[in-house]
Coordinates of N, CA and C and ligand atoms in Angstrom, one line a residue:
M1 N 90.8 -8.9 65.7 CA 90.3 -7.7 65.1 C 90.3 -7.8 63.6
V2 N 91.3 -8.5 63.0 CA 91.4 -8.7 61.6 C 90.2 -9.5 61.0
Q3 N 89.8 -10.5 61.8 CA 88.7 -11.4 61.4 C 87.3 -10.7 61.6
V4 N 87.2 -9.8 62.5 CA 86.0 -9.2 62.9 C 85.4 -8.3 61.7
T5 N 86.3 -7.6 61.0 CA 85.8 -6.7 60.0 C 85.1 -7.4 58.8
P6 N 85.7 -8.5 58.3 CA 84.9 -9.3 57.2 C 83.6 -9.8 57.8
F7 N 83.6 -10.3 59.0 CA 82.3 -10.8 59.6 C 81.3 -9.7 59.7
L8 N 81.6 -8.5 60.1 CA 80.7 -7.4 60.2 C 80.2 -7.0 58.8
L9 N 81.1 -7.1 57.8 CA 80.7 -6.8 56.4 C 79.6 -7.8 55.9
V10 N 79.9 -9.1 56.1 CA 78.9 -10.1 55.7 C 77.6 -9.9 56.4
L11 N 77.7 -9.6 57.7 CA 76.5 -9.5 58.5 C 75.6 -8.3 58.0
S12 N 76.3 -7.2 57.7 CA 75.5 -6.0 57.3 C 74.9 -6.2 55.9
L13 N 75.7 -6.9 55.0 CA 75.1 -7.3 53.7 C 73.9 -8.2 53.8
A14 N 74.0 -9.1 54.7 CA 72.9 -10.1 54.9 C 71.6 -9.3 55.4
L15 N 71.8 -8.3 56.2 CA 70.7 -7.5 56.7 C 70.1 -6.6 55.7
V16 N 71.0 -6.0 54.9 CA 70.5 -4.9 54.0 C 70.0 -5.5 52.6
A17 N 70.6 -6.6 52.1 CA 70.3 -7.1 50.8 C 68.8 -7.4 50.6
P18 N 68.2 -8.1 51.5 CA 66.8 -8.5 51.3 C 65.9 -7.2 51.1
G19 N 66.2 -6.2 51.8 CA 65.4 -5.0 51.7 C 65.6 -4.3 50.4
L20 N 66.8 -4.4 49.8 CA 67.1 -3.8 48.5 C 66.3 -4.5 47.4
S21 N 66.2 -5.8 47.4 CA 65.7 -6.6 46.3 C 64.1 -6.6 46.4
A22 N 63.5 -6.3 47.5 CA 62.1 -6.6 47.7 C 61.2 -5.4 47.8
R23 N 61.5 -4.3 46.9 CA 60.6 -3.2 46.9 C 59.3 -3.6 46.4
K24 N 58.2 -3.4 47.1 CA 56.9 -3.9 46.8 C 56.1 -2.9 46.1
C25 N 55.3 -3.3 45.1 CA 54.3 -2.4 44.5 C 53.0 -2.6 45.2
V26 N 52.4 -1.5 45.7 CA 51.2 -1.5 46.6 C 50.1 -0.7 45.8
L27 N 49.0 -1.4 45.7 CA 47.9 -0.8 44.9 C 47.2 0.4 45.7
T28 N 47.1 0.3 47.0 CA 46.4 1.3 47.7 C 47.0 2.7 47.5
G29 N 46.2 3.7 47.2 CA 46.7 5.1 47.1 C 46.0 5.8 45.9
R30 N 46.6 6.9 45.5 CA 46.1 7.7 44.4 C 47.0 7.5 43.1
W31 N 46.3 7.4 42.0 CA 47.1 7.1 40.7 C 46.5 8.0 39.6
I32 N 47.4 8.3 38.7 CA 47.0 9.1 37.5 C 47.5 8.3 36.3
N33 N 46.7 8.3 35.2 CA 47.1 7.6 34.0 C 47.5 8.5 32.8
D34 N 47.9 7.9 31.7 CA 48.4 8.6 30.6 C 47.3 9.5 29.9
L35 N 46.1 9.3 30.2 CA 45.0 10.2 29.7 C 44.7 11.3 30.7
G36 N 45.3 11.3 31.9 CA 45.0 12.3 32.9 C 43.9 11.9 33.8
S37 N 43.4 10.6 33.7 CA 42.4 10.2 34.6 C 43.0 9.8 36.0
N38 N 42.3 10.1 37.1 CA 42.7 9.8 38.4 C 41.9 8.7 39.1
M39 N 42.5 7.9 39.9 CA 41.8 7.0 40.7 C 42.4 6.8 42.0
T40 N 41.5 6.5 43.0 CA 41.9 6.2 44.4 C 41.5 4.8 44.7
I41 N 42.5 4.0 45.2 CA 42.2 2.7 45.6 C 42.4 2.6 47.1
G42 N 41.4 2.0 47.8 CA 41.4 1.9 49.2 C 42.2 0.7 49.7
A43 N 42.1 0.5 51.0 CA 42.9 -0.6 51.6 C 42.3 -1.9 51.2
L44 N 43.2 -2.9 51.0 CA 42.8 -4.2 50.6 C 42.3 -5.0 51.9
N45 N 41.2 -5.8 51.7 CA 40.8 -6.6 52.8 C 41.6 -7.9 52.8
G46 N 41.3 -8.8 53.7 CA 42.0 -10.1 53.9 C 42.0 -10.9 52.7
K47 N 41.0 -10.8 51.8 CA 40.9 -11.6 50.6 C 41.5 -10.9 49.4
G48 N 42.1 -9.7 49.6 CA 42.8 -9.0 48.5 C 41.8 -8.1 47.8
E49 N 40.6 -8.0 48.3 CA 39.5 -7.2 47.6 C 39.7 -5.7 48.0
F50 N 39.3 -4.8 47.0 CA 39.4 -3.4 47.3 C 38.3 -2.7 46.6
S51 N 38.0 -1.4 47.1 CA 37.1 -0.6 46.4 C 37.8 0.8 46.3
G52 N 37.2 1.7 45.5 CA 37.8 3.0 45.3 C 36.9 3.8 44.4
S53 N 37.5 4.9 43.8 CA 36.8 5.8 43.0 C 37.7 6.1 41.8
Y54 N 37.0 6.5 40.7 CA 37.7 6.8 39.4 C 37.1 8.0 38.8
H55 N 38.0 9.0 38.5 CA 37.7 10.2 37.8 C 38.3 10.2 36.5
T56 N 37.5 9.9 35.5 CA 38.0 9.8 34.1 C 38.2 11.2 33.5
A57 N 39.2 11.3 32.7 CA 39.5 12.6 32.0 C 38.8 12.7 30.7
V58 N 38.3 11.5 30.2 CA 37.7 11.5 28.9 C 36.5 10.6 28.9
S59 N 35.6 10.8 27.9 CA 34.4 10.0 27.9 C 33.9 9.8 26.5
T60 N 33.2 8.7 26.2 CA 32.6 8.5 24.9 C 31.3 9.2 24.8
T61 N 30.8 9.7 25.9 CA 29.5 10.4 25.9 C 29.7 11.9 26.0
T62 N 28.5 12.6 25.8 CA 28.6 14.0 26.0 C 28.0 14.4 27.5
N63 N 27.8 13.3 28.2 CA 27.3 13.6 29.6 C 28.4 14.2 30.5
E64 N 28.0 14.9 31.5 CA 28.9 15.5 32.4 C 29.6 14.4 33.2
I65 N 30.9 14.4 33.2 CA 31.7 13.4 33.9 C 31.5 13.5 35.4
Q66 N 31.3 12.3 36.0 CA 31.2 12.2 37.5 C 32.2 11.2 38.0
I67 N 32.6 11.4 39.2 CA 33.5 10.4 39.9 C 32.7 9.1 40.1
S68 N 33.2 8.0 39.7 CA 32.5 6.7 39.6 C 33.2 5.7 40.5
P69 N 32.4 4.7 41.0 CA 32.9 3.7 41.9 C 33.7 2.6 41.2
L70 N 34.7 2.1 41.8 CA 35.4 0.9 41.3 C 35.5 -0.2 42.4
Q71 N 35.5 -1.4 41.9 CA 35.6 -2.6 42.8 C 36.6 -3.6 42.1
G72 N 37.5 -4.1 42.9 CA 38.4 -5.0 42.3 C 39.1 -6.0 43.3
S73 N 40.0 -6.7 42.8 CA 40.8 -7.6 43.7 C 42.2 -7.8 43.2
Q74 N 43.1 -8.0 44.1 CA 44.5 -8.3 43.8 C 44.6 -9.9 43.9
H75 N 45.5 -10.4 43.1 CA 45.6 -11.9 43.2 C 46.1 -12.3 44.6
R76 N 45.6 -13.4 45.1 CA 45.8 -13.8 46.5 C 47.2 -14.1 46.9
T77 N 48.1 -14.2 45.9 CA 49.5 -14.5 46.3 C 50.1 -13.1 46.7
N78 N 49.7 -12.7 47.9 CA 50.1 -11.3 48.3 C 51.6 -11.3 48.8
Q79 N 52.3 -12.4 48.8 CA 53.7 -12.4 49.0 C 54.5 -11.8 47.8
K80 N 53.8 -11.9 46.7 CA 54.5 -11.4 45.4 C 54.6 -9.9 45.5
S81 N 55.8 -9.4 45.1 CA 56.1 -8.0 45.2 C 55.5 -7.2 44.0
Q82 N 55.1 -7.9 43.0 CA 54.5 -7.2 41.8 C 53.2 -7.9 41.4
P83 N 52.2 -7.7 42.2 CA 51.0 -8.5 42.0 C 50.1 -8.1 40.8
T84 N 49.4 -9.1 40.3 CA 48.4 -8.9 39.3 C 47.0 -8.5 40.0
F85 N 46.2 -7.9 39.2 CA 44.9 -7.4 39.8 C 43.9 -7.1 38.7
G86 N 42.7 -6.9 39.1 CA 41.6 -6.5 38.2 C 40.6 -5.6 38.9
F87 N 40.0 -4.7 38.2 CA 38.9 -4.0 38.8 C 37.9 -3.5 37.7
T88 N 36.7 -3.3 38.2 CA 35.6 -2.8 37.4 C 35.1 -1.4 37.8
V89 N 34.9 -0.6 36.8 CA 34.4 0.8 37.0 C 32.9 0.8 36.5
N90 N 32.0 1.0 37.3 CA 30.6 1.1 37.0 C 30.3 2.6 36.8
W91 N 30.3 3.1 35.6 CA 30.2 4.6 35.4 C 28.9 5.2 35.9
S92 N 29.0 6.2 36.7 CA 27.8 6.9 37.3 C 27.1 7.7 36.3
F93 N 27.8 8.2 35.2 CA 27.2 9.2 34.3 C 26.9 8.6 33.0
S94 N 27.1 7.3 32.8 CA 26.7 6.7 31.5 C 26.3 5.2 31.8
D95 N 25.8 4.6 30.7 CA 25.4 3.2 30.8 C 26.5 2.2 30.6
S96 N 27.7 2.6 30.7 CA 28.9 1.8 30.4 C 29.5 1.2 31.6
V97 N 30.3 0.1 31.3 CA 31.1 -0.5 32.4 C 32.5 -0.7 31.8
T98 N 33.5 -0.5 32.5 CA 34.9 -0.8 32.1 C 35.5 -1.8 33.0
V99 N 36.2 -2.8 32.5 CA 37.0 -3.7 33.3 C 38.4 -3.5 32.9
F100 N 39.3 -3.4 34.0 CA 40.7 -3.2 33.8 C 41.4 -4.5 34.4
T101 N 42.4 -4.9 33.8 CA 43.3 -5.9 34.4 C 44.7 -5.5 34.2
G102 N 45.6 -5.9 35.1 CA 47.0 -5.4 35.0 C 47.9 -6.0 36.0
Q103 N 49.1 -5.4 36.0 CA 50.1 -5.8 37.0 C 50.8 -4.5 37.6
C104 N 51.0 -4.6 38.9 CA 51.7 -3.5 39.6 C 53.2 -3.8 39.6
F105 N 54.0 -3.0 39.0 CA 55.4 -3.2 38.8 C 56.2 -2.1 39.6
V106 N 57.4 -2.4 40.0 CA 58.4 -1.4 40.4 C 59.4 -1.3 39.3
D107 N 59.5 -0.1 38.7 CA 60.4 0.1 37.6 C 61.9 0.2 38.0
Q108 N 62.7 0.5 37.0 CA 64.2 0.5 37.2 C 64.6 1.6 38.2
D109 N 63.7 2.7 38.2 CA 64.0 3.8 39.1 C 63.4 3.6 40.5
G110 N 62.8 2.4 40.7 CA 62.1 2.2 42.0 C 60.7 2.8 42.1
K111 N 60.2 3.3 41.0 CA 58.9 3.9 41.0 C 57.8 2.9 40.6
E112 N 56.7 2.9 41.3 CA 55.6 2.0 41.1 C 54.8 2.4 39.8
I113 N 54.4 1.4 39.1 CA 53.7 1.7 37.8 C 52.7 0.6 37.6
L114 N 51.5 0.9 37.2 CA 50.4 0.0 36.9 C 50.3 -0.1 35.4
K115 N 50.5 -1.3 34.9 CA 50.4 -1.6 33.4 C 49.0 -2.3 33.3
T116 N 48.1 -1.7 32.6 CA 46.8 -2.2 32.5 C 46.3 -2.3 31.0
M117 N 45.3 -3.2 30.9 CA 44.5 -3.2 29.6 C 43.1 -3.1 30.1
W118 N 42.2 -2.5 29.2 CA 40.8 -2.4 29.6 C 39.9 -2.7 28.5
L119 N 38.6 -3.1 28.8 CA 37.5 -3.3 27.9 C 36.4 -2.3 28.4
L120 N 36.0 -1.5 27.5 CA 34.9 -0.6 27.8 C 33.6 -1.0 27.0
R121 N 32.6 -1.4 27.8 CA 31.4 -1.9 27.1 C 30.3 -0.7 27.2
S122 N 29.9 -0.3 26.1 CA 28.9 0.7 26.0 C 27.5 0.1 25.8
H123 N 26.5 0.8 26.1 CA 25.1 0.3 25.9 C 24.7 0.5 24.5
V124 N 24.1 -0.5 23.9 CA 23.5 -0.3 22.6 C 22.0 -0.7 22.6
D125 N 21.2 0.0 21.8 CA 19.7 -0.3 21.9 C 19.3 -1.6 21.2
N126 N 20.2 -2.0 20.2 CA 19.8 -3.1 19.4 C 20.9 -4.1 19.3
I127 N 20.6 -5.4 19.3 CA 21.6 -6.4 19.2 C 22.4 -6.3 17.9
K128 N 21.8 -5.7 16.9 CA 22.5 -5.5 15.7 C 23.7 -4.6 15.8
D129 N 23.7 -3.8 16.9 CA 24.9 -2.9 17.1 C 25.9 -3.5 18.1
D130 N 25.7 -4.7 18.5 CA 26.6 -5.3 19.5 C 28.1 -5.3 19.0
W131 N 28.3 -5.5 17.7 CA 29.6 -5.6 17.2 C 30.5 -4.3 17.5
K132 N 29.8 -3.2 17.7 CA 30.5 -1.9 17.9 C 30.5 -1.4 19.3
A133 N 30.1 -2.3 20.2 CA 29.8 -1.8 21.6 C 30.9 -1.9 22.5
T134 N 32.0 -2.6 22.1 CA 33.2 -2.8 23.1 C 34.4 -2.2 22.5
R135 N 35.0 -1.3 23.3 CA 36.4 -0.7 23.0 C 37.4 -1.4 23.8
V136 N 38.6 -1.4 23.3 CA 39.8 -2.0 24.1 C 40.9 -1.0 24.1
G137 N 41.7 -1.0 25.1 CA 42.9 -0.1 25.2 C 43.8 -0.5 26.3
I138 N 44.9 0.3 26.4 CA 45.8 0.2 27.5 C 45.9 1.5 28.3
N139 N 46.1 1.4 29.5 CA 46.5 2.6 30.3 C 47.6 2.3 31.3
V140 N 48.5 3.3 31.5 CA 49.6 3.2 32.4 C 49.4 4.2 33.5
F141 N 49.4 3.7 34.7 CA 49.2 4.6 35.9 C 50.5 4.8 36.7
T142 N 50.7 6.0 37.2 CA 51.8 6.2 38.1 C 51.2 6.8 39.4
R143 N 51.9 6.7 40.5 CA 51.4 7.1 41.8 C 51.4 8.6 41.9
L144 N 50.2 9.1 42.4 CA 50.1 10.6 42.7 C 50.5 10.8 44.1
R145 N 51.5 11.6 44.3 CA 51.9 12.0 45.7 C 51.0 13.1 46.2
S146 N 51.0 13.4 47.5 CA 50.1 14.3 48.1 C 50.2 15.7 47.5
Q147 N 51.4 16.2 47.0 CA 51.5 17.5 46.5 C 51.2 17.6 45.0
E148 N 51.2 16.5 44.3 CA 51.0 16.5 42.9 C 49.5 16.7 42.5
Ligands
BTN1 C1 31.9 6.3 29.1 O1 32.5 6.8 28.2 O2 30.8 5.8 29.0 C2 32.5 6.2 30.5 C3 33.9 6.7 30.6 C4 34.9 5.8 30.0 C5 36.3 6.3 30.2 C6 37.4 5.3 29.6 S1 37.6 3.8 30.5 C7 39.0 3.5 29.6 C8 39.8 4.8 29.4 N1 40.7 5.1 30.5 C9 40.3 6.1 31.1 O3 40.9 6.6 32.1 N2 39.2 6.6 30.6 C10 38.7 5.9 29.5

């Protein structure tokens, strides 16, 4: 009986420990960023590709904002618990395109967070205006739960 207790302790640690260390960041779902923009990412296919929709809270134009499609992919090393990814938003209400790239992290509190950088390419009528056609920035996304 004296030897059984340490054995059970080691066994339970071996079973529980892997689960503790391997909280995975999953892209699929609804997200909100620091500007108040919302996006929904659908299920990933076998190649790590996904599609979804983006509802931006802000715009460089005066056009009425519309929900716009996004397409992207997660890096193929899907065993990784904090994967890198990229996606493109083809804006439905303007002539612009934004590309985002980033990494899906699990923070110290166990919360998923997407750290991204983006390039927003606006349309210009003249090549002379090319120099001012691309904006760059960062966005941080957190997961939106169903009641939020
Ligand atoms: C446009 O202005 O032509 C389209 C909308 C662009 C919205 C940008 S994309 C980068 C940044 N992050 C957001 O959530 N919205 C802005």
